[in-house]
Short mmCIF file of C-alpha atoms (C1' of nucleotides) in Angstrom, two decimals:
data_model
loop_
_atom_site.label_atom_id
_atom_site.label_comp_id
_atom_site.label_asym_id
_atom_site.label_seq_id
_atom_site.Cartn_x
_atom_site.Cartn_y
_atom_site.Cartn_z
CA MET K 1 -5.79 5.08 -5.40
CA ASN K 2 -8.99 6.79 -6.52
CA LEU K 3 -7.73 8.38 -9.67
CA SER K 4 -10.65 10.72 -10.05
CA GLU K 5 -13.70 8.54 -10.00
CA THR K 6 -16.93 10.25 -10.86
CA ILE K 7 -19.72 10.67 -8.34
CA LEU K 8 -23.19 11.70 -9.48
CA ILE K 9 -25.19 13.97 -7.19
CA ILE K 10 -28.98 13.99 -7.71
CA ASP K 11 -30.46 16.71 -5.51
CA ASP K 12 -32.74 19.66 -6.19
CA GLU K 13 -31.28 21.96 -3.54
CA VAL K 14 -28.52 24.00 -5.10
CA GLN K 15 -26.87 24.68 -1.72
CA ILE K 16 -26.49 20.97 -1.08
CA ARG K 17 -25.08 20.39 -4.52
CA ARG K 18 -22.63 23.24 -4.02
CA LEU K 19 -21.53 21.87 -0.65
CA LEU K 20 -21.11 18.35 -1.96
CA GLU K 21 -19.29 19.57 -5.02
CA ILE K 22 -16.72 21.36 -2.89
CA THR K 23 -16.37 18.56 -0.36
CA LEU K 24 -16.11 15.72 -2.83
CA SER K 25 -13.91 17.39 -5.38
CA SER K 26 -11.44 18.42 -2.70
CA SER K 27 -11.26 14.73 -1.82
CA GLY K 28 -10.25 13.93 -5.36
CA TYR K 29 -13.52 12.82 -6.93
CA LYS K 30 -14.93 14.09 -10.16
CA ILE K 31 -18.46 15.41 -9.87
CA SER K 32 -21.53 15.16 -12.03
CA GLU K 33 -24.80 16.83 -11.04
CA ALA K 34 -28.51 16.63 -11.68
CA ALA K 35 -31.35 18.63 -10.11
CA THR K 36 -34.25 16.35 -11.03
CA GLY K 37 -34.91 12.63 -11.08
CA LYS K 38 -35.28 12.64 -14.83
CA ASP K 39 -31.97 14.40 -15.37
CA GLY K 40 -30.42 12.09 -12.78
CA LEU K 41 -31.36 8.98 -14.73
CA ILE K 42 -29.97 10.50 -17.92
CA ALA K 43 -26.76 11.60 -16.20
CA ALA K 44 -26.27 8.14 -14.68
CA ALA K 45 -26.67 6.47 -18.06
CA THR K 46 -24.37 8.98 -19.70
CA HIS K 47 -21.49 9.18 -17.25
CA HIS K 48 -21.58 5.76 -15.59
CA PRO K 49 -20.52 7.20 -12.23
CA ALA K 50 -18.67 5.10 -9.66
CA LEU K 51 -21.30 6.06 -7.06
CA ILE K 52 -24.56 7.97 -6.89
CA ILE K 53 -25.76 10.25 -4.09
CA LEU K 54 -29.54 10.49 -4.33
CA ASP K 55 -31.93 12.80 -2.55
CA LEU K 56 -35.34 11.25 -1.97
CA GLY K 57 -37.25 14.52 -1.88
CA LEU K 58 -37.09 15.45 -5.52
CA PRO K 59 -39.71 17.81 -6.92
CA ASP K 60 -40.53 15.97 -10.12
CA SER K 61 -40.79 12.40 -8.94
CA ASP K 62 -40.72 10.01 -6.02
CA GLY K 63 -37.14 9.30 -5.06
CA ILE K 64 -37.86 5.64 -4.47
CA GLU K 65 -39.04 5.31 -8.04
CA ILE K 66 -35.78 6.82 -9.28
CA LEU K 67 -33.91 4.38 -7.07
CA LYS K 68 -35.82 1.42 -8.51
CA LYS K 69 -35.29 2.64 -12.08
CA LEU K 70 -31.57 3.04 -11.46
CA ARG K 71 -31.30 -0.40 -9.94
CA GLU K 72 -32.75 -1.98 -13.05
CA TRP K 73 -29.32 -1.62 -14.60
CA TYR K 74 -27.00 0.27 -12.24
CA GLN K 75 -24.93 -2.05 -9.99
CA LYS K 76 -22.65 0.40 -8.25
CA PRO K 77 -23.30 1.98 -4.85
CA ILE K 78 -26.20 4.38 -4.28
CA ILE K 79 -26.20 6.45 -1.09
CA ILE K 80 -29.45 8.13 -0.09
CA LEU K 81 -29.25 11.61 1.36
CA SER K 82 -32.64 12.69 2.58
CA ALA K 83 -34.45 15.01 4.95
CA ARG K 84 -36.97 12.27 5.69
CA ASN K 85 -36.10 10.54 8.89
CA SER K 86 -38.87 8.01 9.45
CA GLU K 87 -37.95 4.40 9.91
CA GLU K 88 -40.38 3.49 7.18
CA ASP K 89 -38.59 5.66 4.62
CA ILE K 90 -35.19 4.33 5.61
CA VAL K 91 -36.19 0.67 5.50
CA HIS K 92 -38.04 1.17 2.26
CA ALA K 93 -35.05 2.78 0.58
CA LEU K 94 -32.57 0.21 1.84
CA ASP K 95 -34.81 -2.66 0.76
CA ASN K 96 -35.13 -1.16 -2.68
CA GLY K 97 -31.45 -1.22 -3.43
CA ALA K 98 -29.86 1.69 -1.58
CA ASN K 99 -26.51 0.91 -0.02
CA ASP K 100 -26.68 3.50 2.71
CA TYR K 101 -28.97 6.21 4.04
CA LEU K 102 -27.98 9.49 5.65
CA THR K 103 -30.38 12.07 6.95
CA LYS K 104 -29.98 15.80 6.44
CA PRO K 105 -28.35 17.66 7.99
CA PHE K 106 -25.41 15.35 7.51
CA ARG K 107 -21.78 15.51 8.57
CA THR K 108 -19.44 15.78 5.60
CA GLY K 109 -16.70 13.71 7.18
CA GLU K 110 -19.14 10.89 7.83
CA LEU K 111 -20.48 11.09 4.30
CA LEU K 112 -16.95 10.85 2.91
CA ALA K 113 -16.22 7.84 5.11
CA ARG K 114 -19.42 6.13 4.00
CA ILE K 115 -18.51 6.82 0.38
CA ARG K 116 -15.14 5.20 0.97
CA VAL K 117 -16.86 2.16 2.48
CA ALA K 118 -19.21 1.86 -0.48
CA ILE K 119 -16.46 2.19 -3.06
CA ARG K 120 -14.17 -0.15 -1.12
CA GLN K 121 -16.83 -2.85 -1.19
CA ASN K 122 -17.40 -2.40 -4.86
CA LEU K 123 -13.79 -3.14 -5.71
CA GLY K 124 -12.94 -5.37 -8.58
CA ALA K 125 -13.03 -2.53 -11.05
CA ASP K 126 -9.68 -1.96 -9.43
CA ASP K 127 -7.59 -0.81 -12.33
CA ASN K 128 -4.10 0.34 -11.65
CA PRO K 129 -2.31 1.83 -14.60
CA ILE K 130 0.45 -0.23 -16.16
CA LEU K 131 2.69 1.43 -18.69
CA THR K 132 3.83 -0.94 -21.41
CA PHE K 133 6.68 -0.55 -23.90
CA GLY K 134 7.16 -3.74 -25.86
CA SER K 135 8.49 -6.36 -23.47
CA LEU K 136 8.89 -3.80 -20.68
CA SER K 137 6.01 -3.00 -18.33
CA ILE K 138 5.92 -0.61 -15.42
CA ASP K 139 3.37 -0.89 -12.62
CA LEU K 140 3.41 2.47 -10.91
CA ALA K 141 1.05 1.58 -8.05
CA ASN K 142 2.92 -1.59 -7.14
CA HIS K 143 6.31 -0.03 -7.72
CA THR K 144 7.49 -2.86 -9.94
CA ALA K 145 8.85 -3.10 -13.45
CA ARG K 146 8.99 -6.22 -15.58
CA LYS K 147 10.99 -7.27 -18.61
CA ASN K 148 9.50 -10.28 -20.42
CA GLY K 149 7.38 -10.91 -17.32
CA GLU K 150 10.38 -11.09 -14.99
CA ILE K 151 10.43 -8.56 -12.19
CA LEU K 152 13.44 -6.32 -12.59
CA LYS K 153 15.62 -5.60 -9.61
CA LEU K 154 15.75 -1.82 -9.59
CA THR K 155 16.93 0.49 -6.84
CA SER K 156 14.55 3.12 -5.63
CA THR K 157 16.31 5.86 -7.60
CA GLU K 158 16.44 3.75 -10.73
CA PHE K 159 12.73 3.09 -10.48
CA SER K 160 11.95 6.77 -9.97
CA LEU K 161 13.98 7.65 -13.02
CA LEU K 162 12.36 4.96 -15.13
CA ALA K 163 8.88 5.96 -13.99
CA LEU K 164 9.50 9.63 -14.67
CA LEU K 165 10.76 9.01 -18.19
CA ALA K 166 8.07 6.46 -18.94
CA LYS K 167 5.30 8.74 -17.72
CA ASN K 168 6.62 11.34 -20.16
CA SER K 169 7.31 8.92 -22.98
CA GLY K 170 7.75 10.49 -26.37
CA ARG K 171 8.64 13.81 -24.81
CA VAL K 172 12.21 15.02 -24.43
CA MET K 173 13.12 15.71 -20.81
CA THR K 174 16.05 18.00 -20.12
CA HIS K 175 18.81 17.05 -17.73
CA GLN K 176 17.73 19.86 -15.44
CA ASN K 177 14.16 18.69 -15.39
CA ILE K 178 15.04 15.12 -14.55
CA LEU K 179 17.54 16.09 -11.88
CA LYS K 180 15.07 18.44 -10.27
CA GLU K 181 12.33 15.80 -10.20
CA ILE K 182 14.42 12.91 -8.90
CA TRP K 183 17.13 14.44 -6.75
CA GLY K 184 15.72 17.87 -6.00
CA PHE K 185 16.55 21.46 -6.71
CA GLY K 186 20.08 21.47 -5.39
CA TYR K 187 21.25 18.81 -7.80
CA VAL K 188 20.57 20.64 -11.06
CA GLY K 189 23.98 20.67 -12.70
CA GLN K 190 25.04 17.22 -11.56
CA THR K 191 24.47 15.80 -15.02
CA GLN K 192 27.08 13.15 -14.37
CA TYR K 193 24.77 11.51 -11.80
CA LEU K 194 22.21 11.17 -14.46
CA ARG K 195 24.61 9.58 -16.92
CA VAL K 196 25.65 6.99 -14.37
CA PHE K 197 22.04 6.07 -13.60
CA VAL K 198 20.98 6.08 -17.22
CA ALA K 199 23.78 3.64 -18.02
CA GLN K 200 22.73 1.39 -15.11
CA LEU K 201 19.11 1.53 -16.15
CA ARG K 202 19.94 0.67 -19.74
CA LYS K 203 21.84 -2.40 -18.61
CA LYS K 204 18.64 -3.59 -16.99
CA ILE K 205 15.93 -2.60 -19.44
CA GLU K 206 17.51 -2.61 -22.90
CA ASP K 207 18.04 -5.70 -25.01
CA ASP K 208 21.36 -4.22 -26.13
CA PRO K 209 22.48 -1.42 -23.80
CA ALA K 210 24.98 -0.20 -26.37
CA LYS K 211 22.14 0.44 -28.86
CA PRO K 212 19.32 1.74 -26.69
CA GLN K 213 15.83 1.42 -28.14
CA LEU K 214 13.84 2.67 -25.16
CA LEU K 215 15.91 5.24 -23.31
CA ILE K 216 17.16 7.54 -26.06
CA THR K 217 19.86 10.18 -25.67
CA GLU K 218 19.07 13.65 -26.98
CA SER K 219 22.55 15.04 -27.16
CA GLY K 220 23.00 18.41 -25.54
CA ILE K 221 19.43 18.37 -24.20
CA GLY K 222 18.52 15.34 -22.16
CA TYR K 223 16.76 12.03 -22.61
CA ARG K 224 13.59 10.73 -24.20
CA PHE K 225 11.66 7.52 -23.63
CA HIS K 226 10.50 5.85 -26.79
CA GLU K 227 6.77 5.20 -27.14
CA MET H 1 -33.82 -16.33 1.52
CA ASN H 2 -32.14 -16.48 4.90
CA LEU H 3 -31.04 -20.05 5.25
CA SER H 4 -30.66 -19.46 8.96
CA GLU H 5 -27.38 -17.61 8.80
CA THR H 6 -25.59 -16.95 12.05
CA ILE H 7 -25.12 -13.42 13.34
CA LEU H 8 -22.65 -12.75 16.13
CA ILE H 9 -23.51 -10.05 18.65
CA ILE H 10 -20.60 -8.57 20.61
CA ASP H 11 -22.03 -6.28 23.30
CA ASP H 12 -21.59 -6.05 27.04
CA GLU H 13 -25.12 -4.82 27.80
CA VAL H 14 -27.34 -7.79 28.45
CA GLN H 15 -30.50 -5.85 27.62
CA ILE H 16 -29.20 -5.03 24.15
CA ARG H 17 -28.21 -8.64 23.58
CA ARG H 18 -31.65 -9.80 24.70
CA LEU H 19 -33.36 -7.30 22.41
CA LEU H 20 -31.22 -8.22 19.44
CA GLU H 21 -31.62 -11.89 20.08
CA ILE H 22 -35.40 -11.60 19.97
CA THR H 23 -35.45 -9.26 16.98
CA LEU H 24 -32.97 -11.16 14.87
CA SER H 25 -34.13 -14.67 15.65
CA SER H 26 -37.69 -13.75 14.83
CA SER H 27 -36.37 -12.64 11.44
CA GLY H 28 -34.90 -16.07 10.87
CA TYR H 29 -31.28 -15.62 11.88
CA LYS H 30 -29.32 -17.84 14.22
CA ILE H 31 -27.65 -15.95 17.03
CA SER H 32 -24.30 -16.21 18.71
CA GLU H 33 -23.35 -13.89 21.58
CA ALA H 34 -20.31 -12.51 23.36
CA ALA H 35 -20.09 -9.97 26.17
CA THR H 36 -16.43 -9.02 25.82
CA GLY H 37 -14.05 -8.29 22.99
CA LYS H 38 -11.95 -11.29 23.82
CA ASP H 39 -14.92 -13.65 23.79
CA GLY H 40 -16.10 -11.97 20.60
CA LEU H 41 -12.87 -12.78 18.78
CA ILE H 42 -13.08 -16.38 19.93
CA ALA H 43 -16.74 -16.70 18.96
CA ALA H 44 -16.05 -15.21 15.53
CA ALA H 45 -13.25 -17.70 14.92
CA THR H 46 -15.37 -20.59 16.18
CA HIS H 47 -18.70 -19.96 14.48
CA HIS H 48 -17.67 -18.05 11.35
CA PRO H 49 -20.81 -15.92 11.46
CA ALA H 50 -22.31 -14.41 8.32
CA LEU H 51 -22.28 -10.99 9.97
CA ILE H 52 -21.06 -9.41 13.20
CA ILE H 53 -22.73 -6.69 15.21
CA LEU H 54 -20.09 -5.01 17.33
CA ASP H 55 -20.45 -2.54 20.18
CA LEU H 56 -17.52 -0.13 20.40
CA GLY H 57 -17.87 0.55 24.12
CA LEU H 58 -16.71 -2.79 25.46
CA PRO H 59 -15.41 -2.94 29.01
CA ASP H 60 -12.33 -5.06 28.40
CA SER H 61 -10.88 -3.50 25.27
CA ASP H 62 -11.06 -0.77 22.68
CA GLY H 63 -13.71 -1.67 20.15
CA ILE H 64 -11.62 -0.38 17.27
CA GLU H 65 -8.87 -2.79 18.21
CA ILE H 66 -11.34 -5.66 18.11
CA LEU H 67 -12.50 -4.43 14.73
CA LYS H 68 -8.95 -4.36 13.41
CA LYS H 69 -8.20 -7.80 14.79
CA LEU H 70 -11.33 -9.19 13.18
CA ARG H 71 -10.52 -7.59 9.86
CA GLU H 72 -7.16 -9.36 9.75
CA TRP H 73 -9.02 -12.44 8.62
CA TYR H 74 -12.78 -11.79 8.70
CA GLN H 75 -14.13 -10.56 5.35
CA LYS H 76 -17.85 -10.59 6.01
CA PRO H 77 -19.89 -7.56 7.12
CA ILE H 78 -19.35 -5.91 10.48
CA ILE H 79 -21.97 -3.43 11.68
CA ILE H 80 -21.02 -1.14 14.53
CA LEU H 81 -23.65 -0.42 17.15
CA SER H 82 -22.41 2.21 19.52
CA ALA H 83 -23.49 4.86 21.97
CA ARG H 84 -20.68 7.08 20.71
CA ASN H 85 -21.99 9.60 18.28
CA SER H 86 -19.02 11.77 17.38
CA GLU H 87 -18.07 12.11 13.77
CA GLU H 88 -14.54 11.13 14.67
CA ASP H 89 -15.65 7.78 16.09
CA ILE H 90 -17.84 7.05 13.10
CA VAL H 91 -15.22 7.93 10.50
CA HIS H 92 -12.56 6.02 12.39
CA ALA H 93 -14.67 2.88 12.59
CA LEU H 94 -15.73 3.01 8.95
CA ASP H 95 -12.16 3.55 7.80
CA ASN H 96 -10.99 0.60 9.84
CA GLY H 97 -13.19 -1.89 8.13
CA ALA H 98 -16.71 -1.45 9.48
CA ASN H 99 -19.46 -1.73 6.91
CA ASP H 100 -22.02 0.38 8.72
CA TYR H 101 -22.43 2.37 11.93
CA LEU H 102 -25.60 2.83 13.95
CA THR H 103 -25.86 4.86 17.11
CA LYS H 104 -27.79 3.76 20.18
CA PRO H 105 -30.65 4.06 20.69
CA PHE H 106 -31.34 2.43 17.35
CA ARG H 107 -34.48 1.44 15.51
CA THR H 108 -34.80 -2.30 15.11
CA GLY H 109 -36.44 -2.08 11.71
CA GLU H 110 -33.61 0.06 10.41
CA LEU H 111 -31.04 -2.32 11.85
CA LEU H 112 -32.72 -5.26 10.16
CA ALA H 113 -32.80 -3.38 6.85
CA ARG H 114 -29.12 -2.50 7.17
CA ILE H 115 -28.32 -6.14 7.94
CA ARG H 116 -30.17 -7.15 4.79
CA VAL H 117 -28.14 -4.62 2.79
CA ALA H 118 -24.87 -5.88 4.23
CA ILE H 119 -25.67 -9.53 3.59
CA ARG H 120 -27.04 -8.77 0.14
CA GLN H 121 -23.77 -7.09 -0.82
CA ASN H 122 -21.70 -9.91 0.54
CA LEU H 123 -23.29 -12.52 -1.73
CA GLY H 124 -20.77 -14.29 -3.87
CA ALA H 125 -17.89 -13.47 -1.55
CA ASP H 126 -15.49 -16.31 -1.07
CA ASP H 127 -15.75 -18.21 2.14
CA ASN H 128 -12.51 -19.44 3.58
CA PRO H 129 -9.74 -17.73 1.66
CA ILE H 130 -6.42 -19.52 1.67
CA LEU H 131 -3.51 -17.71 0.11
CA THR H 132 -0.99 -20.01 -1.53
CA PHE H 133 2.58 -19.31 -2.59
CA GLY H 134 4.31 -22.45 -3.76
CA SER H 135 4.73 -24.71 -0.74
CA LEU H 136 3.50 -21.99 1.64
CA SER H 137 -0.19 -21.56 2.39
CA ILE H 138 -1.85 -19.05 4.68
CA ASP H 139 -5.32 -19.58 6.13
CA LEU H 140 -6.47 -16.16 7.29
CA ALA H 141 -9.65 -17.35 9.01
CA ASN H 142 -7.92 -20.05 11.02
CA HIS H 143 -4.84 -17.97 11.67
CA THR H 144 -2.52 -20.69 10.49
CA ALA H 145 0.25 -20.94 7.96
CA ARG H 146 1.64 -24.14 6.51
CA LYS H 147 4.89 -24.97 4.79
CA ASN H 148 4.77 -28.26 2.88
CA GLY H 149 1.62 -29.13 4.82
CA GLU H 150 3.29 -28.65 8.20
CA ILE H 151 1.74 -26.01 10.42
CA LEU H 152 4.27 -23.29 11.16
CA LYS H 153 4.68 -22.05 14.68
CA LEU H 154 4.31 -18.30 14.31
CA THR H 155 3.79 -15.68 16.99
CA SER H 156 0.80 -13.43 16.57
CA THR H 157 2.92 -10.53 15.35
CA GLU H 158 4.74 -12.75 12.90
CA PHE H 159 1.44 -14.01 11.54
CA SER H 160 0.04 -10.50 11.18
CA LEU H 161 3.11 -9.45 9.26
CA LEU H 162 2.97 -12.49 7.01
CA ALA H 163 -0.76 -12.03 6.40
CA LEU H 164 -0.37 -8.34 5.59
CA LEU H 165 2.41 -8.92 3.10
CA ALA H 166 0.68 -11.93 1.55
CA LYS H 167 -2.59 -10.05 1.17
CA ASN H 168 -0.65 -7.42 -0.76
CA SER H 169 1.54 -9.81 -2.69
CA GLY H 170 3.23 -8.33 -5.70
CA ARG H 171 2.96 -4.84 -4.29
CA VAL H 172 5.85 -3.07 -2.63
CA MET H 173 4.84 -2.07 0.88
CA THR H 174 6.79 0.70 2.53
CA HIS H 175 8.25 0.35 6.01
CA GLN H 176 5.90 3.06 7.18
CA ASN H 177 2.87 1.31 5.81
CA ILE H 178 3.73 -2.00 7.40
CA LEU H 179 4.60 -0.45 10.75
CA LYS H 180 1.38 1.54 10.78
CA GLU H 181 -0.71 -1.52 10.00
CA ILE H 182 0.90 -3.94 12.42
CA TRP H 183 2.14 -1.84 15.32
CA GLY H 184 0.12 1.33 14.95
CA PHE H 185 0.70 4.91 14.04
CA GLY H 186 3.18 5.70 16.80
CA TYR H 187 5.68 3.12 15.59
CA VAL H 188 6.36 4.60 12.18
CA GLY H 189 10.10 5.10 12.23
CA GLN H 190 10.92 1.96 14.19
CA THR H 191 12.17 0.21 11.07
CA GLN H 192 14.48 -1.93 13.14
CA TYR H 193 11.49 -3.77 14.63
CA LEU H 194 10.51 -4.70 11.17
CA ARG H 195 13.95 -5.99 10.27
CA VAL H 196 14.04 -8.22 13.29
CA PHE H 197 10.64 -9.69 12.52
CA VAL H 198 11.37 -10.08 8.84
CA ALA H 199 14.51 -12.04 9.69
CA GLN H 200 12.54 -14.26 12.06
CA LEU H 201 9.80 -14.81 9.54
CA ARG H 202 12.27 -15.71 6.82
CA LYS H 203 13.83 -18.34 9.04
CA LYS H 204 10.41 -19.98 9.18
CA ILE H 205 9.00 -19.58 5.69
CA GLU H 206 11.96 -19.50 3.33
CA ASP H 207 13.79 -22.56 2.03
CA ASP H 208 17.03 -20.63 2.32
CA PRO H 209 16.61 -17.57 4.55
CA ALA H 210 19.84 -16.10 3.21
CA LYS H 211 18.37 -16.08 -0.32
CA PRO H 212 14.74 -15.13 0.20
CA GLN H 213 12.35 -16.10 -2.59
CA LEU H 214 9.08 -15.04 -0.96
CA LEU H 215 9.75 -12.08 1.27
CA ILE H 216 11.80 -9.76 -0.91
CA THR H 217 13.69 -6.70 0.32
CA GLU H 218 13.19 -3.48 -1.58
CA SER H 219 16.16 -1.57 -0.29
CA GLY H 220 15.37 1.94 0.81
CA ILE H 221 11.64 1.38 0.44
CA GLY H 222 10.26 -1.66 2.20
CA TYR H 223 9.33 -5.24 1.41
CA ARG H 224 7.42 -7.12 -1.22
CA PHE H 225 5.86 -10.56 -1.14
CA HIS H 226 6.44 -12.58 -4.28
CA GLU H 227 3.31 -13.38 -6.28
"C1'" DT B 1 9.44 -20.05 38.57
"C1'" DC B 2 9.88 -20.83 33.76
"C1'" DT B 3 8.74 -19.95 29.16
"C1'" DT B 4 7.59 -17.22 25.42
"C1'" DC B 5 7.53 -13.29 23.05
"C1'" DC B 6 8.67 -8.46 22.43
"C1'" DT B 7 12.02 -4.76 22.49
"C1'" DT B 8 16.49 -2.94 22.27
"C1'" DT B 9 21.35 -2.91 21.19
"C1'" DA B 10 25.44 -4.02 18.68
"C1'" DT B 11 27.87 -5.24 14.69
"C1'" DA B 12 28.86 -7.36 10.32
"C1'" DA B 13 27.38 -7.61 5.67
"C1'" DA B 14 25.20 -5.94 1.67
"C1'" DA B 15 23.37 -2.58 -1.25
"C1'" DT B 16 23.28 1.83 -2.95
"C1'" DC B 17 24.96 6.35 -3.93
"C1'" DT B 18 28.64 9.50 -5.13
"C1'" DT B 19 32.84 10.57 -7.13
"C1'" DT B 20 36.62 9.97 -10.17
"C1'" DA B 21 38.88 8.51 -14.20
"C1'" DT B 22 39.04 7.29 -18.80
"C1'" DA B 23 37.40 5.94 -23.21
"C1'" DA B 24 34.19 6.70 -26.91
"C1'" DC B 25 31.50 9.46 -29.72
"C1'" DC B 26 30.32 13.23 -32.84
"C1'" DA B 27 30.29 17.41 -35.30
"C1'" DA B 28 32.80 21.28 -36.98
"C1'" DA B 29 37.12 23.42 -38.27
"C1'" DG B 30 41.66 23.22 -40.14
"C1'" DC D 1 41.56 13.31 -43.57
"C1'" DT D 2 42.88 14.67 -39.11
"C1'" DT D 3 42.36 17.45 -35.19
"C1'" DT D 4 39.84 19.59 -31.62
"C1'" DG D 5 36.36 20.62 -28.19
"C1'" DG D 6 32.31 19.35 -26.26
"C1'" DT D 7 29.41 15.77 -24.93
"C1'" DT D 8 28.28 11.06 -23.48
"C1'" DA D 9 29.13 6.12 -21.71
"C1'" DT D 10 31.00 3.08 -18.56
"C1'" DA D 11 33.81 0.92 -15.14
"C1'" DA D 12 35.37 1.04 -10.81
"C1'" DA D 13 36.83 2.82 -6.27
"C1'" DG D 14 35.21 5.05 -2.01
"C1'" DA D 15 31.89 6.61 1.03
"C1'" DT D 16 27.51 6.24 2.90
"C1'" DT D 17 23.28 4.22 3.89
"C1'" DT D 18 20.53 0.37 4.61
"C1'" DT D 19 19.83 -4.33 5.98
"C1'" DA D 20 20.49 -8.90 8.40
"C1'" DT D 21 21.29 -11.31 12.42
"C1'" DA D 22 22.54 -12.68 16.91
"C1'" DA D 23 21.95 -11.90 21.39
"C1'" DA D 24 20.88 -9.63 25.73
"C1'" DG D 25 17.38 -7.57 28.64
"C1'" DG D 26 12.55 -7.11 29.92
"C1'" DA D 27 7.61 -7.86 30.32
"C1'" DA D 28 3.70 -10.84 30.63
"C1'" DG D 29 1.45 -14.98 31.31
"C1'" DA D 30 1.28 -20.00 32.49
#
DNA sequence: TCTTCCTTTATAAAATCTTTATAACCAAAG
DNA sequence: CTTTGGTTATAAAGATTTTATAAAGGAAGA
């Protein structure tokens, strides 16, 4: 789902940045960091992160000012992470464009959940990768393949095989490799399986299965998907 | 700014309701109240509030269940207001569709600011979404489905299943996913349930249940709703 | 009580996977 | 040019898994 979206951390405390870096990257996010408000603004403009975590207590500038500056052009979620706990600070930050406000010390699980909420609400930039090869398109997230716009009726194994080859298009995949990926270790050697499924797949995806243009045989080695 | 939008308060403590009523109405919101989860669901369906404030510790039911039920059709913000302060509760609520989570005792100014954030983010969201698939239409807010204009008589489970699949139309949903969403975590594995309900649903929504056009079987994987 | 809906069970039908058989292909050697 | 050995393609039979459907039993509420 989140195929490595970038989160920008603007915080002067190196321990916090370290902690967040570990927590967030182990949840599959890419991380970008800045220790000052100035650097934060530059980093935001450079990397266009999917979300920003902003500390209000920055040494070089008032956090609220950074928030306002960001909000002049940055539409995506901003979560405030601050040691300040007064109602005035919280209300002020939220009214100036922050999406959420957590006080330090914070609980990492809660922060992650609040990040998920923020990103979930900001959907629309919801791009799922679709592999396209001429009139054939493969939607990996939705588990569907189309030929000339028509959804193809593929079995689960056929789809796995097609997806594997398509993901490695242009590259020759050996019989052993394919068998290991689709059927598992024990099936290396059952090249006949593969031939049967390749033939079935060609009947469904090729214009002329006898003269395959997409799923090419590499005799003695394996198969290759044409780019 | 606030064109007297209605906020629904679902909380069993009368003092909290009184406090919120005063606070929110003096900020220009209209108020609707419910003391139990059941009444809350009814009030939400009746008044279509712009935002819901939900207490998790309701006497008659698990707050999370109310949250899930609301989220089956209610797209607008839901803010949790709860005495429970464990990270587990917070994460669980946020991951089940809550927009924000405040613990009691709360600060009214902060609550108001968080309400403003939630409503601000919800601007431009569509009001009464009706999913349409040929002669079939599904009104999530009113919990009704029509075939050729006729209201279909669906049980609550059947409607949940239909709504889930329709909301994810075009995407293959695995048995496990569907079972988890509709029946809960413990029912993953009970694929036979699903088959029975799919057959029942097809009898009601398909022109020819033996040749389904809408609710497609993906053998070995799950089901897919036609786009 | 009666009705409605959920759950479980049983069984037939359909879809998919595996295996087998055979034909076709292709390059190298005779 | 023909043969030969290795590889690949394809159809089709069989075995296995998965799915559809009816129907019976049970729980809950009117």
